[in-house]
Amino acid sequence: DYGQYDQSYDSTMMDPNIAGDNNKGYAPTDHRSLEGYIKTMQSNVSRVFLCTLCGREFGQKPHVYNHLESIHFPNSFCHSCKYCGLSFNTKNKLYKHVYTNHNPKSHQ
């Protein structure tokens, strides 16, 4: 129930030009352009981040970014590893790669 939040989620927040057809050819140009697809809902005790394309909710903002990159805009972004040059289509995949392959603490 979203009654506890300052603003309630409404399906009219979804972009009709993008939702339902997995972006209809539009590709964001940079990470900041994804902000337009995130709605923050605040209550007295918690914050929820919503994807305005599909209405899915997340407890942390980085999780919405990962969702947008991997579900709604796959292959729109290219994140390169500064250590070896490998490229990834989400920041989350890049972070996992760096932690697993280039973090000395992960190899102990």
JSON list of C-alpha atoms in Angstrom, two decimals:
[
{"chain": "A", "resi": 1, "resn": "ASP", "atom": "CA", "xyz": [0.00, 0.00, 0.00]},
{"chain": "A", "resi": 2, "resn": "TYR", "atom": "CA", "xyz": [1.51, 3.29, -1.10]},
{"chain": "A", "resi": 3, "resn": "GLY", "atom": "CA", "xyz": [-0.84, 5.33, 1.11]},
{"chain": "A", "resi": 4, "resn": "GLN", "atom": "CA", "xyz": [2.02, 5.76, 3.58]},
{"chain": "A", "resi": 5, "resn": "TYR", "atom": "CA", "xyz": [4.10, 7.66, 1.04]},
{"chain": "A", "resi": 6, "resn": "ASP", "atom": "CA", "xyz": [3.96, 11.36, 0.31]},
{"chain": "A", "resi": 7, "resn": "GLN", "atom": "CA", "xyz": [3.12, 10.63, -3.32]},
{"chain": "A", "resi": 8, "resn": "SER", "atom": "CA", "xyz": [1.40, 7.52, -4.57]},
{"chain": "A", "resi": 9, "resn": "TYR", "atom": "CA", "xyz": [2.60, 5.49, -7.51]},
{"chain": "A", "resi": 10, "resn": "ASP", "atom": "CA", "xyz": [0.36, 5.70, -10.51]},
{"chain": "A", "resi": 11, "resn": "SER", "atom": "CA", "xyz": [0.71, 3.86, -13.82]},
{"chain": "A", "resi": 12, "resn": "THR", "atom": "CA", "xyz": [0.34, 7.20, -15.61]},
{"chain": "A", "resi": 13, "resn": "MET", "atom": "CA", "xyz": [3.93, 7.92, -14.51]},
{"chain": "A", "resi": 14, "resn": "MET", "atom": "CA", "xyz": [5.10, 5.35, -17.04]},
{"chain": "A", "resi": 15, "resn": "ASP", "atom": "CA", "xyz": [6.33, 6.88, -20.27]},
{"chain": "A", "resi": 16, "resn": "PRO", "atom": "CA", "xyz": [3.87, 5.73, -22.98]},
{"chain": "A", "resi": 17, "resn": "ASN", "atom": "CA", "xyz": [6.54, 6.13, -25.67]},
{"chain": "A", "resi": 18, "resn": "ILE", "atom": "CA", "xyz": [8.86, 3.68, -23.95]},
{"chain": "A", "resi": 19, "resn": "ALA", "atom": "CA", "xyz": [6.95, 1.41, -21.58]},
{"chain": "A", "resi": 20, "resn": "GLY", "atom": "CA", "xyz": [5.51, -1.71, -23.10]},
{"chain": "A", "resi": 21, "resn": "ASP", "atom": "CA", "xyz": [7.86, -1.82, -26.07]},
{"chain": "A", "resi": 22, "resn": "ASN", "atom": "CA", "xyz": [11.19, -1.94, -24.22]},
{"chain": "A", "resi": 23, "resn": "ASN", "atom": "CA", "xyz": [12.24, 1.57, -25.31]},
{"chain": "A", "resi": 24, "resn": "LYS", "atom": "CA", "xyz": [11.08, 1.75, -28.98]},
{"chain": "A", "resi": 25, "resn": "GLY", "atom": "CA", "xyz": [14.58, 2.54, -30.22]},
{"chain": "A", "resi": 26, "resn": "TYR", "atom": "CA", "xyz": [15.38, 5.33, -27.77]},
{"chain": "A", "resi": 27, "resn": "ALA", "atom": "CA", "xyz": [18.73, 4.98, -26.03]},
{"chain": "A", "resi": 28, "resn": "PRO", "atom": "CA", "xyz": [19.86, 7.30, -23.24]},
{"chain": "A", "resi": 29, "resn": "THR", "atom": "CA", "xyz": [23.10, 9.10, -23.97]},
{"chain": "A", "resi": 30, "resn": "ASP", "atom": "CA", "xyz": [24.56, 9.13, -20.47]},
{"chain": "A", "resi": 31, "resn": "HIS", "atom": "CA", "xyz": [23.89, 7.85, -16.97]},
{"chain": "A", "resi": 32, "resn": "ARG", "atom": "CA", "xyz": [22.31, 11.14, -15.87]},
{"chain": "A", "resi": 33, "resn": "SER", "atom": "CA", "xyz": [19.59, 10.69, -18.48]},
{"chain": "A", "resi": 34, "resn": "LEU", "atom": "CA", "xyz": [18.37, 7.65, -16.53]},
{"chain": "A", "resi": 35, "resn": "GLU", "atom": "CA", "xyz": [17.30, 9.95, -13.66]},
{"chain": "A", "resi": 36, "resn": "GLY", "atom": "CA", "xyz": [14.11, 10.72, -15.59]},
{"chain": "A", "resi": 37, "resn": "TYR", "atom": "CA", "xyz": [13.05, 7.10, -15.21]},
{"chain": "A", "resi": 38, "resn": "ILE", "atom": "CA", "xyz": [13.40, 6.99, -11.43]},
{"chain": "A", "resi": 39, "resn": "LYS", "atom": "CA", "xyz": [10.77, 8.22, -8.98]},
{"chain": "A", "resi": 40, "resn": "THR", "atom": "CA", "xyz": [11.59, 8.49, -5.28]},
{"chain": "A", "resi": 41, "resn": "MET", "atom": "CA", "xyz": [8.81, 7.87, -2.79]},
{"chain": "A", "resi": 42, "resn": "GLN", "atom": "CA", "xyz": [9.42, 8.79, 0.84]},
{"chain": "A", "resi": 43, "resn": "SER", "atom": "CA", "xyz": [7.62, 7.77, 4.00]},
{"chain": "A", "resi": 44, "resn": "ASN", "atom": "CA", "xyz": [8.48, 8.56, 7.60]},
{"chain": "A", "resi": 45, "resn": "VAL", "atom": "CA", "xyz": [10.57, 5.39, 7.91]},
{"chain": "A", "resi": 46, "resn": "SER", "atom": "CA", "xyz": [11.81, 4.41, 4.46]},
{"chain": "A", "resi": 47, "resn": "ARG", "atom": "CA", "xyz": [12.44, 5.42, 0.89]},
{"chain": "A", "resi": 48, "resn": "VAL", "atom": "CA", "xyz": [11.43, 3.45, -2.20]},
{"chain": "A", "resi": 49, "resn": "PHE", "atom": "CA", "xyz": [12.77, 4.03, -5.70]},
{"chain": "A", "resi": 50, "resn": "LEU", "atom": "CA", "xyz": [10.44, 3.21, -8.58]},
{"chain": "A", "resi": 51, "resn": "CYS", "atom": "CA", "xyz": [11.18, 2.53, -12.23]},
{"chain": "A", "resi": 52, "resn": "THR", "atom": "CA", "xyz": [8.73, 4.74, -14.09]},
{"chain": "A", "resi": 53, "resn": "LEU", "atom": "CA", "xyz": [8.85, 2.45, -17.11]},
{"chain": "A", "resi": 54, "resn": "CYS", "atom": "CA", "xyz": [7.45, -0.65, -15.42]},
{"chain": "A", "resi": 55, "resn": "GLY", "atom": "CA", "xyz": [6.60, 0.30, -11.84]},
{"chain": "A", "resi": 56, "resn": "ARG", "atom": "CA", "xyz": [9.07, -2.07, -10.21]},
{"chain": "A", "resi": 57, "resn": "GLU", "atom": "CA", "xyz": [10.26, -0.83, -6.82]},
{"chain": "A", "resi": 58, "resn": "PHE", "atom": "CA", "xyz": [13.72, -0.95, -5.26]},
{"chain": "A", "resi": 59, "resn": "GLY", "atom": "CA", "xyz": [15.12, -0.18, -1.83]},
{"chain": "A", "resi": 60, "resn": "GLN", "atom": "CA", "xyz": [18.33, 1.35, -3.18]},
{"chain": "A", "resi": 61, "resn": "LYS", "atom": "CA", "xyz": [18.86, 3.77, -6.06]},
{"chain": "A", "resi": 62, "resn": "PRO", "atom": "CA", "xyz": [21.84, 1.90, -7.59]},
{"chain": "A", "resi": 63, "resn": "HIS", "atom": "CA", "xyz": [19.56, -1.12, -8.00]},
{"chain": "A", "resi": 64, "resn": "VAL", "atom": "CA", "xyz": [17.19, 0.95, -10.17]},
{"chain": "A", "resi": 65, "resn": "TYR", "atom": "CA", "xyz": [20.11, 2.03, -12.34]},
{"chain": "A", "resi": 66, "resn": "ASN", "atom": "CA", "xyz": [21.16, -1.59, -12.79]},
{"chain": "A", "resi": 67, "resn": "HIS", "atom": "CA", "xyz": [17.56, -2.52, -13.65]},
{"chain": "A", "resi": 68, "resn": "LEU", "atom": "CA", "xyz": [17.28, 0.28, -16.21]},
{"chain": "A", "resi": 69, "resn": "GLU", "atom": "CA", "xyz": [20.62, -0.60, -17.83]},
{"chain": "A", "resi": 70, "resn": "SER", "atom": "CA", "xyz": [19.98, -4.34, -18.01]},
{"chain": "A", "resi": 71, "resn": "ILE", "atom": "CA", "xyz": [16.21, -4.52, -18.65]},
{"chain": "A", "resi": 72, "resn": "HIS", "atom": "CA", "xyz": [15.00, -1.36, -20.40]},
{"chain": "A", "resi": 73, "resn": "PHE", "atom": "CA", "xyz": [18.17, -0.15, -22.13]},
{"chain": "A", "resi": 74, "resn": "PRO", "atom": "CA", "xyz": [20.36, -3.21, -22.68]},
{"chain": "A", "resi": 75, "resn": "ASN", "atom": "CA", "xyz": [23.61, -2.51, -24.50]},
{"chain": "A", "resi": 76, "resn": "SER", "atom": "CA", "xyz": [23.01, 1.27, -24.40]},
{"chain": "A", "resi": 77, "resn": "PHE", "atom": "CA", "xyz": [25.97, 1.86, -22.10]},
{"chain": "A", "resi": 78, "resn": "CYS", "atom": "CA", "xyz": [29.55, 0.69, -22.23]},
{"chain": "A", "resi": 79, "resn": "HIS", "atom": "CA", "xyz": [31.55, 0.66, -19.00]},
{"chain": "A", "resi": 80, "resn": "SER", "atom": "CA", "xyz": [35.24, -0.18, -19.47]},
{"chain": "A", "resi": 81, "resn": "CYS", "atom": "CA", "xyz": [37.57, -1.63, -16.88]},
{"chain": "A", "resi": 82, "resn": "LYS", "atom": "CA", "xyz": [40.44, 0.78, -16.22]},
{"chain": "A", "resi": 83, "resn": "TYR", "atom": "CA", "xyz": [42.72, -2.16, -15.35]},
{"chain": "A", "resi": 84, "resn": "CYS", "atom": "CA", "xyz": [42.30, -4.47, -18.34]},
{"chain": "A", "resi": 85, "resn": "GLY", "atom": "CA", "xyz": [40.03, -2.74, -20.83]},
{"chain": "A", "resi": 86, "resn": "LEU", "atom": "CA", "xyz": [37.17, -5.27, -20.79]},
{"chain": "A", "resi": 87, "resn": "SER", "atom": "CA", "xyz": [33.76, -3.67, -21.42]},
{"chain": "A", "resi": 88, "resn": "PHE", "atom": "CA", "xyz": [30.45, -4.30, -19.69]},
{"chain": "A", "resi": 89, "resn": "ASN", "atom": "CA", "xyz": [26.90, -3.18, -20.43]},
{"chain": "A", "resi": 90, "resn": "THR", "atom": "CA", "xyz": [26.06, -2.30, -16.80]},
{"chain": "A", "resi": 91, "resn": "LYS", "atom": "CA", "xyz": [28.04, -0.62, -14.05]},
{"chain": "A", "resi": 92, "resn": "ASN", "atom": "CA", "xyz": [27.11, -3.46, -11.75]},
{"chain": "A", "resi": 93, "resn": "LYS", "atom": "CA", "xyz": [28.83, -6.00, -14.02]},
{"chain": "A", "resi": 94, "resn": "LEU", "atom": "CA", "xyz": [31.90, -3.77, -14.17]},
{"chain": "A", "resi": 95, "resn": "TYR", "atom": "CA", "xyz": [32.02, -3.46, -10.36]},
{"chain": "A", "resi": 96, "resn": "LYS", "atom": "CA", "xyz": [31.71, -7.23, -9.94]},
{"chain": "A", "resi": 97, "resn": "HIS", "atom": "CA", "xyz": [34.49, -7.79, -12.50]},
{"chain": "A", "resi": 98, "resn": "VAL", "atom": "CA", "xyz": [36.84, -5.29, -10.81]},
{"chain": "A", "resi": 99, "resn": "TYR", "atom": "CA", "xyz": [36.16, -6.74, -7.37]},
{"chain": "A", "resi": 100, "resn": "THR", "atom": "CA", "xyz": [36.65, -10.33, -8.53]},
{"chain": "A", "resi": 101, "resn": "ASN", "atom": "CA", "xyz": [39.62, -9.83, -10.85]},
{"chain": "A", "resi": 102, "resn": "HIS", "atom": "CA", "xyz": [41.53, -6.75, -9.72]},
{"chain": "A", "resi": 103, "resn": "ASN", "atom": "CA", "xyz": [40.93, -6.46, -5.96]},
{"chain": "A", "resi": 104, "resn": "PRO", "atom": "CA", "xyz": [43.88, -7.92, -4.01]},
{"chain": "A", "resi": 105, "resn": "LYS", "atom": "CA", "xyz": [41.63, -8.68, -1.02]},
{"chain": "A", "resi": 106, "resn": "SER", "atom": "CA", "xyz": [39.37, -10.93, -3.13]},
{"chain": "A", "resi": 107, "resn": "HIS", "atom": "CA", "xyz": [42.36, -13.18, -4.00]},
{"chain": "A", "resi": 108, "resn": "GLN", "atom": "CA", "xyz": [43.44, -14.00, -0.43]}
]
